[in-house]
XYZ file of N, CA and C in Angstrom:
282
model
N 130.444 254.058 118.308
C 129.590 253.670 117.201
C 129.714 252.158 116.983
N 128.571 251.510 116.807
C 128.568 250.083 116.552
C 129.164 249.797 115.171
N 129.786 248.625 115.049
C 130.389 248.238 113.773
C 129.353 248.146 112.662
N 128.150 247.672 112.995
C 127.118 247.572 111.965
C 126.734 248.947 111.423
N 126.728 249.953 112.276
C 126.438 251.318 111.821
C 127.591 251.870 110.997
N 128.810 251.576 111.425
C 130.002 252.056 110.743
C 130.101 251.489 109.319
N 129.619 250.276 109.131
C 129.733 249.601 107.831
C 128.364 249.440 107.156
N 127.431 250.354 107.436
C 126.063 250.248 106.944
C 125.979 250.106 105.421
N 126.672 250.925 104.654
C 126.597 250.862 103.190
C 127.098 249.505 102.684
N 128.171 249.024 103.255
C 128.738 247.719 102.900
C 127.718 246.616 103.196
N 127.130 246.644 104.391
C 126.155 245.625 104.776
C 124.891 245.695 103.935
N 124.474 246.888 103.572
C 123.304 247.037 102.698
C 123.562 246.369 101.354
N 124.771 246.527 100.818
C 125.112 245.901 99.545
C 125.159 244.378 99.682
N 125.772 243.888 100.750
C 125.816 242.439 100.984
C 124.392 241.902 101.115
N 123.569 242.581 101.892
C 122.184 242.140 102.105
C 121.427 242.054 100.778
N 121.535 243.085 99.972
C 120.834 243.106 98.686
C 121.313 241.971 97.777
N 122.617 241.775 97.707
C 123.168 240.733 96.829
C 122.815 239.334 97.313
N 122.908 239.084 98.614
C 122.556 237.762 99.160
C 121.047 237.529 99.007
N 120.241 238.533 99.292
C 118.793 238.396 99.186
C 118.360 238.113 97.757
N 119.156 238.548 96.798
C 118.853 238.305 95.391
C 119.343 236.919 94.955
N 120.548 236.546 95.334
C 121.174 235.314 94.835
C 120.822 234.060 95.632
N 120.805 234.152 96.942
C 120.658 232.953 97.764
C 119.322 232.238 97.570
N 118.190 232.924 97.522
C 116.928 232.187 97.315
C 116.933 231.350 96.033
N 117.571 231.854 94.988
C 117.662 231.089 93.740
C 118.497 229.829 93.938
N 119.617 229.962 94.653
C 120.474 228.816 94.950
C 119.711 227.784 95.788
N 118.945 228.251 96.757
C 118.236 227.356 97.661
C 117.116 226.596 96.963
N 116.467 227.239 95.996
C 115.370 226.621 95.265
C 115.818 225.314 94.613
N 117.062 225.272 94.159
C 117.587 224.060 93.531
C 117.618 222.881 94.500
N 117.615 223.166 95.797
C 117.644 222.130 96.831
C 116.292 221.984 97.533
N 115.274 222.695 97.034
C 113.963 222.656 97.662
C 113.907 223.397 98.983
N 114.898 224.224 99.249
C 115.008 224.948 100.511
C 114.493 226.384 100.356
N 114.206 227.024 101.497
C 113.679 228.386 101.500
C 114.417 229.229 102.536
N 114.801 230.426 102.129
C 115.431 231.369 103.049
C 114.344 232.020 103.893
N 114.407 231.816 105.216
C 113.421 232.402 106.125
C 113.890 233.737 106.682
N 115.187 233.851 106.914
C 115.704 235.094 107.490
C 117.178 235.230 107.134
N 117.581 236.463 106.873
C 118.987 236.784 106.671
C 119.261 238.044 107.472
N 120.245 237.971 108.369
C 120.503 239.108 109.258
C 121.980 239.178 109.624
N 122.335 240.297 110.242
C 123.702 240.524 110.705
C 123.706 240.644 112.224
N 124.796 240.209 112.818
C 125.004 240.398 114.248
C 126.458 240.785 114.458
N 126.731 241.273 115.652
C 128.053 241.826 115.943
C 128.647 241.179 117.184
N 129.937 240.929 117.141
C 130.668 240.454 118.317
C 132.030 241.145 118.305
N 132.849 240.865 119.296
C 134.177 241.483 119.302
C 135.048 240.959 118.160
N 134.658 239.823 117.561
C 135.394 239.284 116.416
C 135.088 240.029 115.125
N 133.923 240.667 115.064
C 133.518 241.405 113.873
C 132.020 241.282 113.633
N 131.626 241.313 112.364
C 130.216 241.254 111.986
C 129.947 239.917 111.299
N 128.882 239.277 111.737
C 128.491 237.959 111.259
C 127.247 238.065 110.391
N 127.166 237.213 109.373
C 125.953 237.052 108.585
C 125.340 235.720 108.986
N 124.015 235.710 109.109
C 123.323 234.479 109.500
C 122.113 234.282 108.605
N 122.045 233.090 108.020
C 120.891 232.710 107.203
C 120.154 231.587 107.918
N 118.850 231.738 108.028
C 118.003 230.697 108.594
C 117.230 230.099 107.425
N 117.420 228.793 107.230
C 116.936 228.127 106.027
C 116.029 226.953 106.393
N 114.858 226.922 105.754
C 113.922 225.805 105.912
C 114.297 224.742 104.882
N 114.455 223.510 105.363
C 114.787 222.391 104.484
C 113.612 221.430 104.415
N 113.350 220.872 103.225
C 112.234 219.934 103.115
C 112.484 218.687 103.981
N 111.442 218.253 104.661
C 111.523 217.053 105.471
C 112.253 217.220 106.795
N 112.516 218.454 107.177
C 113.247 218.700 108.425
C 112.457 219.684 109.290
N 112.244 219.334 110.550
C 111.463 220.205 111.438
C 112.212 221.463 111.834
N 113.467 221.301 112.210
C 114.269 222.439 112.666
C 114.945 223.128 111.475
N 114.994 224.450 111.470
C 115.691 225.137 110.374
C 117.203 224.907 110.463
N 117.836 225.032 109.339
C 119.297 224.945 109.262
C 119.821 226.375 109.339
N 120.816 226.609 110.174
C 121.363 227.959 110.348
C 122.809 227.976 109.872
N 123.098 228.902 108.978
C 124.475 229.083 108.513
C 124.935 230.452 108.982
N 126.023 230.474 109.715
C 126.552 231.720 110.285
C 128.026 231.828 109.926
N 128.411 232.956 109.351
C 129.795 233.177 108.947
C 130.226 234.600 109.280
N 131.487 234.737 109.676
C 132.077 236.052 109.904
C 132.331 236.688 108.541
N 131.726 237.845 108.305
C 131.900 238.478 106.996
C 132.740 239.752 107.058
N 132.824 240.366 108.231
C 133.690 241.531 108.409
C 134.490 241.310 109.690
N 135.793 241.060 109.552
C 136.619 240.911 110.758
C 136.661 242.217 111.549
N 137.079 242.141 112.788
C 137.132 243.311 113.676
C 137.929 244.458 113.059
N 138.928 244.132 112.251
C 139.773 245.172 111.632
C 139.078 245.900 110.490
N 137.954 245.363 110.011
C 137.224 245.974 108.909
C 137.141 245.033 107.725
N 136.362 245.420 106.700
C 136.175 244.561 105.532
C 137.505 244.217 104.853
N 137.623 242.956 104.445
C 138.830 242.541 103.735
C 138.518 242.107 102.301
N 137.245 242.266 101.888
C 136.814 241.950 100.525
C 135.775 242.983 100.100
N 135.555 243.088 98.797
C 134.461 243.915 98.300
C 133.137 243.297 98.741
N 132.122 244.121 98.918
C 130.825 243.633 99.397
C 130.218 242.603 98.453
N 130.288 242.837 97.139
C 129.704 241.886 96.186
C 130.391 240.529 96.283
N 131.709 240.527 96.540
C 132.460 239.279 96.643
C 132.094 238.548 97.941
N 131.944 239.295 99.012
C 131.515 238.711 100.284
C 130.151 238.046 100.124
N 129.223 238.733 99.460
C 127.883 238.188 99.243
C 127.935 236.933 98.381
N 128.759 236.954 97.340
C 128.878 235.802 96.464
C 129.448 234.606 97.217
N 130.475 234.842 98.030
C 131.069 233.754 98.816
C 130.064 233.174 99.812
N 129.302 234.033 100.469
C 128.317 233.559 101.437
C 127.239 232.730 100.735
N 126.703 233.233 99.627
C 125.640 232.528 98.907
C 126.138 231.211 98.329
N 127.279 231.244 97.661
C 127.814 230.030 97.037
C 128.226 229.007 98.101
N 128.830 229.468 99.173
C 129.232 228.572 100.255
C 128.033 227.924 100.926
N 126.969 228.680 101.089
C 125.748 228.138 101.684
C 125.161 227.053 100.781
N 125.084 227.343 99.485
C 124.546 226.356 98.541
C 125.431 225.110 98.499
N 126.734 225.299 98.536
C 127.650 224.165 98.522
C 127.487 223.319 99.789
N 127.408 223.969 100.942
C 127.189 223.242 102.202
C 125.868 222.495 102.180
N 124.866 223.088 101.586
C 123.553 222.467 101.503
C 123.602 221.201 100.651
N 124.432 221.219 99.622
C 124.575 220.052 98.755
C 125.195 218.864 99.454
N 125.891 219.099 100.574
C 126.522 218.007 101.306
C 125.655 217.515 102.459
N 124.500 218.109 102.640
C 123.606 217.722 103.751
C 122.670 216.626 103.321
């Protein structure tokens, strides 16, 4: 069984929370969330946001490991909050 299938409920919660919070964070920077998705590697499950930035041709991609290979180490809502807040913080330094 793939890790994404094994952790489907967790990922659904992260997806819902990030999809709700991140666009609001991005609006403050004039940015737009184009895609938010998960991918899997032997390291674990990754979250990836593709973000359109004003005045930039290429999208900005933020990718973070959210579930290590051993399994989730945080609650889903906390993972989503860290991803959204970290993305907004990184955007502020660009």
